[in-house]
Amino acid sequence: MSEPWRSLPKSLADEVGGAWSSVFPEGVPSFLGAQGGVSDEDVAQAVARSLFVRRTLERHPEQVAALCQSRPLAEPTTSDYLHQRWQEFLSEVVDEGSLQSALRRFRTEIQFRIIWRDLMRWADLAETMAATSDFADTCIQGALEWLYEDTCEQSGTPWGVNPATGKEGPQPLIVLGMGKLGGHELNVSSDIDLIFAFPGKGETRGGRRSIDNQQFFIRLGQRLIQALDQITADGFVFRVDMRLRPYGQSGALVLSFAALETYYQDQGRDWERYAMVKARVVAGDQQAGQVLMDSLKPFVYRKYIDFSAFESLRAMKSMIGREVRRKGLENNIKLGNGGIREIEFVVQAFQLIRGGRDRELQQRELLVILKELEELELLPSPVVKELKEAYVFLRNLEHALQGMEDKQTQLLPEDGLSQARVALIMGFDDWPTCVAELEKHRERVATHFADIIAIEDEEHEVAALDEGWQELWLGEMDEESATAWLDEHGFEDAEGSYAALSDLRETRTLQTLQTQGRQRLNKFIPVLLEALTHVEGPSQTLVRVLQLVEAILRRTAYMVLLLENPGARTQLVRLCSESPWIASQLAETPLLLDELLNAESLYSPPAKTELQDDLRQQMLRIPYEDLEEQMETLRHFKKAHILRVAASEIRETLPLMKVSDYLTWIAEVVLDHVVDVAFANLVSRHGYPRRKDGSACDTDFAVVGYGKLGGIELGYTSDLDLVFIHDADPEQSTDGDKPIDNAVFYTRLGQRIVHILNTQTPAGQLYEVDMRLRPSGSSGLLVSTLPAFEKYQRSDAWTWEHQALARARGVAGCPETLEAFEKLRADILCQQRDRGKLREEVVGMREKMRTALGTPQIEGKVPEVFHIKHDYGGIIDIEFMVQYLMLACCSEHPELTQWSDNIRQMEELGRAGVLPVEDTEKLRETFITLRSTIHRRALQNLNSQVAGDAFPGERDYIQSMWNRVMLG
């Protein structure tokens, strides 16, 4: 038997030789060889280069035969060929199931052709990108045409004004392709980013019953996503990502042209401009789509030269840099230093800055724009040449990495066999030569990126460091001299500090550090010691900072960050000096050091809309199905923003009320995203839950916050008291291939949400969740229907549960379901109540709590401590008074129900005349004083117990008010 693999590198030759007989038990089939014109040596090369090619030949030879008969592998993959071949598959489609099957078999065939031609280098980069993009366009358009007709048969035809002609008629769905699909530069194994739009308002005609156009297009959009994205026995076509649409996953799936235009004009972010540069109509009515694209052009391309684009791209690059550090993605050829993303940033920076003036830049393909930048003399020819060569090399390498197993990856392989495959595909004799060429390109890209976009020159004048710090750390001073030196420089416990440094030097981790790590540490510690002389309590602060140092001993890139950024170093020692809690947070999660780089943003926490935007950007690159990475990123997001709030409170740039607002916003933004992730995960398996009329639910799910979350009073370590409600029909089931009852769907949704929030991961816990306030407590259903929740509140709830409802509010989920909850809450609070009985029950519950949680009272003895929350004259007394007055007076003053927080409820009680305004003002001030103390103590890692004689005036006043309101 001949051995066509003999010319391969030895490791690959051995591997292919060992697999040959199982792939080709009867020899190379004639559809490849005699009829297909492919030599056995070429087959051996292809099988060596791609496990995907090998498995497809082994498992689906009949599909490869059909492919070769339709067009030989030696011929290019053109748009016309793809369209014609799809028509042959389409002729077999009779229903939605056969449409999904046809699309997936079409994918197997075309993916084999594209990857074969690319990895064998029979196709250049231009052909591969065009073929992959045209294939996606064909699939989207083909699926859309069939599903549009089928949805019209079910629900009638959407009707309205055609924006291209101005005449009334059937309305189309417009599909915008974003990212590399929009740029006609799709990877061989990539997901696709889409945005759905329709021309305008109207209703369907000709169906059994008329529905709103938007409802029609949302249903059509859901079916289109399922046709492409759902994993069946035949696999999938494309992973579909809809998160670039306005408001991301929480936004409507499909928006009208007018709504899209309004959103981008009023709320469009810089990064959305960046994304929209690549947008292209990939399916639907091209003429109507062009009207939409023209309307969005002023948002993307400004009439003036817009240098602000540099700043926003820098911010995006910094965010990606943090992700690279956190995930250890230095070997990622897209996101890592000198990778594909930096070339894209360079090109798109010029498009955003000058595209409004220089129309030539209003194109999508990166290589075309590079040529334009050279002709417009915006970039020198040598720079363009190097960026172009690097882009082609990196994209070819990316396709090599992905084509090996048809997997979406940009990470360099670590095993020898995969490295040998990539070297062979890229035309190198061995892996080290391939990597050397890669590094040459990455260095050039990084240099040009730094010259064009990167951070302005950040050279900081560093004062010469006294050599004494170096001698001290390296142990070149004896103990007496070292402690004298520390004492002289203000260390309040010089001996303790010397001992801590000696202990660090002796740790096993430090002893086994590699040379580079030890060198970085030896540079860093002396600089750190000098920085400590500028804060109060250097010895105490040193102990706190050394927790962090020990945490980063093996991740010395963080030391480099602190060495190269004096500002970050200053913030580190200042914050650790002022708060042991912040010090422990930094030690637990060193990635938070990134937050110290920009003092301006560190002490200016973002408002809720900015938080939403930040989280959305961070999550865009993480597929919803990658739950582990979603959970890790959420935890880091929460920690980073809570650090900023804590830093602002310490610096007194945020008053207490604002601190609680920000902490509550962080929780709300996280909860909104968690609901979206959990819902999307379940929908991908079981389809959408349905309403009574059979229409798909828009989650129809509400997360209700109780306690501190409901009362907008979250602290740094607060847990979340939650109740889950849904408003779907419990008798219906979901509409997917594996349907389940709506009740089961929502129970699993609740369980998934709790799991995402509660689970301990390497980054810790997101939030501790307490679900005991739901109807019937721990023995009740995890998720209630709205009618069941109402019945319980009206018939079975205890007084204390209505007290809790006074501090409840909707915090995440479907707006309509949240609105229904708020209306129900107001109705329950406004019920007529017997005030005497109510007062008795509230006082009784307060005494139970005080006995269980307060400081034990011994007759004739003054307690040594005062528990700010639970003791006589503490915060809980104020809260119970307010809750009693709410339940007693809402029937006469329904305006009291509009707030769920103590402060505004007190203000409203004064306005309504329930209490004198001077009392509500004084109660409010007292409440803030006590809560501020708890916040400040939390940052010092202290509990809520203070000296027994603390706050005498405040306690006396609260007790006098309690006696007057609750006992009088």
mmCIF file of C-alpha atoms in Angstrom, residues 681-896:
data_model
loop_
_atom_site.group_PDB
_atom_site.id
_atom_site.type_symbol
_atom_site.label_atom_id
_atom_site.label_comp_id
_atom_site.label_asym_id
_atom_site.label_seq_id
_atom_site.Cartn_x
_atom_site.Cartn_y
_atom_site.Cartn_z
ATOM 1 C CA ASN A 681 -30.365 29.483 28.789
ATOM 2 C CA LEU A 682 -33.742 27.901 29.473
ATOM 3 C CA VAL A 683 -35.290 29.209 26.244
ATOM 4 C CA SER A 684 -32.449 27.663 24.223
ATOM 5 C CA ARG A 685 -33.412 24.256 25.679
ATOM 6 C CA HIS A 686 -37.186 24.430 25.962
ATOM 7 C CA GLY A 687 -38.420 27.408 23.921
ATOM 8 C CA TYR A 688 -40.442 30.374 25.230
ATOM 9 C CA PRO A 689 -43.184 30.023 27.868
ATOM 10 C CA ARG A 690 -46.601 31.029 26.514
ATOM 11 C CA ARG A 691 -49.423 33.286 27.575
ATOM 12 C CA LYS A 692 -53.126 32.326 27.508
ATOM 13 C CA ASP A 693 -53.491 33.509 23.894
ATOM 14 C CA GLY A 694 -50.571 31.290 22.828
ATOM 15 C CA SER A 695 -48.131 34.180 22.246
ATOM 16 C CA ALA A 696 -44.568 33.888 23.529
ATOM 17 C CA CYS A 697 -43.758 35.537 26.862
ATOM 18 C CA ASP A 698 -41.314 38.441 27.083
ATOM 19 C CA THR A 699 -40.001 36.788 30.307
ATOM 20 C CA ASP A 700 -43.240 37.932 32.094
ATOM 21 C CA PHE A 701 -41.121 37.498 35.223
ATOM 22 C CA ALA A 702 -40.425 39.892 38.084
ATOM 23 C CA VAL A 703 -37.759 39.951 40.760
ATOM 24 C CA VAL A 704 -39.074 41.770 43.840
ATOM 25 C CA GLY A 705 -36.551 43.147 46.308
ATOM 26 C CA TYR A 706 -37.397 43.232 50.003
ATOM 27 C CA GLY A 707 -35.468 44.503 53.021
ATOM 28 C CA LYS A 708 -32.357 46.563 52.326
ATOM 29 C CA LEU A 709 -32.570 46.027 48.549
ATOM 30 C CA GLY A 710 -36.227 47.038 48.428
ATOM 31 C CA GLY A 711 -35.552 49.929 50.802
ATOM 32 C CA ILE A 712 -32.545 51.182 48.746
ATOM 33 C CA GLU A 713 -30.312 50.767 51.813
ATOM 34 C CA LEU A 714 -27.801 48.124 50.732
ATOM 35 C CA GLY A 715 -24.491 47.938 52.556
ATOM 36 C CA TYR A 716 -21.176 46.557 51.328
ATOM 37 C CA THR A 717 -21.858 42.998 52.472
ATOM 38 C CA SER A 718 -25.681 42.914 52.434
ATOM 39 C CA ASP A 719 -27.499 39.818 51.265
ATOM 40 C CA LEU A 720 -30.491 40.110 48.926
ATOM 41 C CA ASP A 721 -34.039 39.367 50.129
ATOM 42 C CA LEU A 722 -35.860 38.338 46.950
ATOM 43 C CA VAL A 723 -39.280 37.105 45.852
ATOM 44 C CA PHE A 724 -39.964 35.774 42.316
ATOM 45 C CA ILE A 725 -43.295 36.275 40.509
ATOM 46 C CA HIS A 726 -44.403 35.355 36.985
ATOM 47 C CA ASP A 727 -47.490 36.286 34.985
ATOM 48 C CA ALA A 728 -47.553 33.518 32.355
ATOM 49 C CA ASP A 729 -50.397 31.015 32.072
ATOM 50 C CA PRO A 730 -49.575 28.101 34.436
ATOM 51 C CA GLU A 731 -51.702 25.779 32.258
ATOM 52 C CA GLN A 732 -49.599 26.402 29.126
ATOM 53 C CA SER A 733 -46.221 24.911 28.156
ATOM 54 C CA THR A 734 -43.166 26.213 26.298
ATOM 55 C CA ASP A 735 -42.973 26.268 22.493
ATOM 56 C CA GLY A 736 -39.599 24.547 21.901
ATOM 57 C CA ASP A 737 -38.566 21.084 20.703
ATOM 58 C CA LYS A 738 -38.410 19.878 24.327
ATOM 59 C CA PRO A 739 -41.461 21.626 25.833
ATOM 60 C CA ILE A 740 -42.046 21.767 29.579
ATOM 61 C CA ASP A 741 -44.941 23.188 31.602
ATOM 62 C CA ASN A 742 -44.721 26.921 32.246
ATOM 63 C CA ALA A 743 -44.735 26.229 35.998
ATOM 64 C CA VAL A 744 -41.686 23.965 35.644
ATOM 65 C CA PHE A 745 -39.981 26.528 33.378
ATOM 66 C CA TYR A 746 -40.345 29.330 35.920
ATOM 67 C CA THR A 747 -39.319 27.135 38.860
ATOM 68 C CA ARG A 748 -36.142 26.249 36.975
ATOM 69 C CA LEU A 749 -35.661 29.916 36.094
ATOM 70 C CA GLY A 750 -35.811 30.824 39.790
ATOM 71 C CA GLN A 751 -33.412 28.005 40.678
ATOM 72 C CA ARG A 752 -30.983 29.100 37.955
ATOM 73 C CA ILE A 753 -31.047 32.722 39.167
ATOM 74 C CA VAL A 754 -30.367 31.673 42.767
ATOM 75 C CA HIS A 755 -27.562 29.372 41.566
ATOM 76 C CA ILE A 756 -25.851 32.154 39.586
ATOM 77 C CA LEU A 757 -26.058 34.547 42.557
ATOM 78 C CA ASN A 758 -25.292 32.139 45.405
ATOM 79 C CA THR A 759 -22.607 29.811 44.060
ATOM 80 C CA GLN A 760 -19.060 30.151 45.367
ATOM 81 C CA THR A 761 -16.659 30.392 42.400
ATOM 82 C CA PRO A 762 -12.922 31.249 42.361
ATOM 83 C CA ALA A 763 -14.045 34.920 42.381
ATOM 84 C CA GLY A 764 -16.322 34.358 45.379
ATOM 85 C CA GLN A 765 -20.069 34.692 45.747
ATOM 86 C CA LEU A 766 -22.075 37.250 43.797
ATOM 87 C CA TYR A 767 -24.713 37.824 46.474
ATOM 88 C CA GLU A 768 -26.107 35.707 49.292
ATOM 89 C CA VAL A 769 -29.798 35.256 48.501
ATOM 90 C CA ASP A 770 -32.569 34.933 51.079
ATOM 91 C CA MET A 771 -35.893 33.682 49.656
ATOM 92 C CA ARG A 772 -37.704 33.222 52.987
ATOM 93 C CA LEU A 773 -40.012 36.214 52.490
ATOM 94 C CA ARG A 774 -41.874 34.477 49.636
ATOM 95 C CA PRO A 775 -45.460 33.304 50.263
ATOM 96 C CA SER A 776 -45.458 30.510 52.903
ATOM 97 C CA GLY A 777 -41.722 31.073 53.476
ATOM 98 C CA SER A 778 -39.272 28.205 52.985
ATOM 99 C CA SER A 779 -42.128 25.725 52.487
ATOM 100 C CA GLY A 780 -43.697 27.790 49.677
ATOM 101 C CA LEU A 781 -43.134 27.620 45.920
ATOM 102 C CA LEU A 782 -39.916 29.258 44.742
ATOM 103 C CA VAL A 783 -41.823 31.238 42.076
ATOM 104 C CA SER A 784 -45.440 32.369 42.500
ATOM 105 C CA THR A 785 -47.897 33.370 39.823
ATOM 106 C CA LEU A 786 -49.187 36.921 40.215
ATOM 107 C CA PRO A 787 -52.745 35.731 41.095
ATOM 108 C CA ALA A 788 -51.354 33.270 43.694
ATOM 109 C CA PHE A 789 -49.200 36.013 45.230
ATOM 110 C CA GLU A 790 -52.246 38.308 45.401
ATOM 111 C CA LYS A 791 -54.424 35.609 46.998
ATOM 112 C CA TYR A 792 -51.763 34.911 49.647
ATOM 113 C CA GLN A 793 -51.285 38.604 50.483
ATOM 114 C CA ARG A 794 -55.027 39.211 50.795
ATOM 115 C CA SER A 795 -55.984 36.039 52.678
ATOM 116 C CA ASP A 796 -53.019 34.336 54.343
ATOM 117 C CA ALA A 797 -50.213 36.832 55.007
ATOM 118 C CA TRP A 798 -49.225 37.741 58.579
ATOM 119 C CA THR A 799 -48.921 41.354 59.676
ATOM 120 C CA TRP A 800 -45.119 41.134 59.606
ATOM 121 C CA GLU A 801 -45.355 40.087 55.931
ATOM 122 C CA HIS A 802 -47.316 43.265 55.169
ATOM 123 C CA GLN A 803 -44.668 45.188 57.111
ATOM 124 C CA ALA A 804 -42.080 43.635 54.798
ATOM 125 C CA LEU A 805 -44.217 44.576 51.773
ATOM 126 C CA ALA A 806 -43.926 48.230 52.814
ATOM 127 C CA ARG A 807 -40.190 47.973 51.943
ATOM 128 C CA ALA A 808 -40.667 45.897 48.774
ATOM 129 C CA ARG A 809 -40.320 47.035 45.164
ATOM 130 C CA GLY A 810 -39.743 45.492 41.751
ATOM 131 C CA VAL A 811 -36.021 45.499 40.953
ATOM 132 C CA ALA A 812 -35.539 43.413 37.765
ATOM 133 C CA GLY A 813 -37.448 41.625 35.043
ATOM 134 C CA CYS A 814 -40.364 42.324 32.713
ATOM 135 C CA PRO A 815 -41.665 45.942 32.990
ATOM 136 C CA GLU A 816 -45.323 44.889 32.674
ATOM 137 C CA THR A 817 -45.042 42.240 35.415
ATOM 138 C CA LEU A 818 -43.179 44.689 37.656
ATOM 139 C CA GLU A 819 -45.909 47.285 37.105
ATOM 140 C CA ALA A 820 -48.599 44.717 38.003
ATOM 141 C CA PHE A 821 -46.722 43.918 41.245
ATOM 142 C CA GLU A 822 -46.449 47.620 42.189
ATOM 143 C CA LYS A 823 -50.195 48.090 41.687
ATOM 144 C CA LEU A 824 -50.925 45.038 43.833
ATOM 145 C CA ARG A 825 -48.515 46.231 46.558
ATOM 146 C CA ALA A 826 -50.264 49.606 46.697
ATOM 147 C CA ASP A 827 -53.684 47.886 46.972
ATOM 148 C CA ILE A 828 -52.525 45.654 49.850
ATOM 149 C CA LEU A 829 -50.895 48.529 51.767
ATOM 150 C CA CYS A 830 -54.054 50.623 51.365
ATOM 151 C CA GLN A 831 -56.325 48.059 53.036
ATOM 152 C CA GLN A 832 -58.308 49.299 56.065
ATOM 153 C CA ARG A 833 -56.794 47.937 59.315
ATOM 154 C CA ASP A 834 -57.764 47.941 63.009
ATOM 155 C CA ARG A 835 -55.058 50.268 64.389
ATOM 156 C CA GLY A 836 -55.155 48.916 67.919
ATOM 157 C CA LYS A 837 -54.720 45.324 66.799
ATOM 158 C CA LEU A 838 -52.081 46.358 64.242
ATOM 159 C CA ARG A 839 -50.081 48.258 66.877
ATOM 160 C CA GLU A 840 -50.206 45.292 69.235
ATOM 161 C CA GLU A 841 -48.921 42.877 66.565
ATOM 162 C CA VAL A 842 -46.104 45.196 65.428
ATOM 163 C CA VAL A 843 -44.943 45.807 69.018
ATOM 164 C CA GLY A 844 -45.099 42.066 69.716
ATOM 165 C CA MET A 845 -42.940 41.268 66.685
ATOM 166 C CA ARG A 846 -40.461 44.010 67.668
ATOM 167 C CA GLU A 847 -40.051 42.519 71.165
ATOM 168 C CA LYS A 848 -39.463 39.047 69.693
ATOM 169 C CA MET A 849 -36.721 40.420 67.434
ATOM 170 C CA ARG A 850 -35.110 42.403 70.235
ATOM 171 C CA THR A 851 -35.015 39.322 72.480
ATOM 172 C CA ALA A 852 -33.491 37.190 69.715
ATOM 173 C CA LEU A 853 -30.977 39.662 68.254
ATOM 174 C CA GLY A 854 -30.436 42.512 70.713
ATOM 175 C CA THR A 855 -27.934 42.873 73.582
ATOM 176 C CA PRO A 856 -29.102 40.803 76.599
ATOM 177 C CA GLN A 857 -30.581 43.090 79.292
ATOM 178 C CA ILE A 858 -29.623 42.362 82.930
ATOM 179 C CA GLU A 859 -31.677 44.260 85.495
ATOM 180 C CA GLY A 860 -29.710 46.915 87.348
ATOM 181 C CA LYS A 861 -26.735 46.598 85.012
ATOM 182 C CA VAL A 862 -25.909 48.971 82.140
ATOM 183 C CA PRO A 863 -24.968 46.955 79.009
ATOM 184 C CA GLU A 864 -21.349 47.350 77.905
ATOM 185 C CA VAL A 865 -22.315 47.540 74.234
ATOM 186 C CA PHE A 866 -25.073 49.100 72.164
ATOM 187 C CA HIS A 867 -26.240 47.269 69.043
ATOM 188 C CA ILE A 868 -27.015 50.092 66.627
ATOM 189 C CA LYS A 869 -29.678 48.088 64.813
ATOM 190 C CA HIS A 870 -31.385 45.847 67.335
ATOM 191 C CA ASP A 871 -31.221 47.469 70.791
ATOM 192 C CA TYR A 872 -33.672 49.933 72.387
ATOM 193 C CA GLY A 873 -33.371 53.246 70.559
ATOM 194 C CA GLY A 874 -31.787 51.593 67.501
ATOM 195 C CA ILE A 875 -32.509 51.591 63.766
ATOM 196 C CA ILE A 876 -35.086 48.788 63.876
ATOM 197 C CA ASP A 877 -37.270 50.846 66.243
ATOM 198 C CA ILE A 878 -37.456 53.592 63.602
ATOM 199 C CA GLU A 879 -38.176 51.055 60.820
ATOM 200 C CA PHE A 880 -41.015 49.401 62.789
ATOM 201 C CA MET A 881 -42.565 52.772 63.615
ATOM 202 C CA VAL A 882 -42.530 53.753 59.945
ATOM 203 C CA GLN A 883 -43.972 50.392 58.860
ATOM 204 C CA TYR A 884 -46.755 50.629 61.453
ATOM 205 C CA LEU A 885 -47.676 54.143 60.285
ATOM 206 C CA MET A 886 -47.610 53.026 56.618
ATOM 207 C CA LEU A 887 -49.999 50.122 57.281
ATOM 208 C CA ALA A 888 -52.209 52.265 59.516
ATOM 209 C CA CYS A 889 -52.425 55.331 57.269
ATOM 210 C CA CYS A 890 -52.051 54.289 53.597
ATOM 211 C CA SER A 891 -55.829 53.794 53.276
ATOM 212 C CA GLU A 892 -56.255 57.531 54.037
ATOM 213 C CA HIS A 893 -53.039 58.652 52.347
ATOM 214 C CA PRO A 894 -52.399 56.372 49.312
ATOM 215 C CA GLU A 895 -49.514 58.663 48.250
ATOM 216 C CA LEU A 896 -47.459 57.007 51.012
#
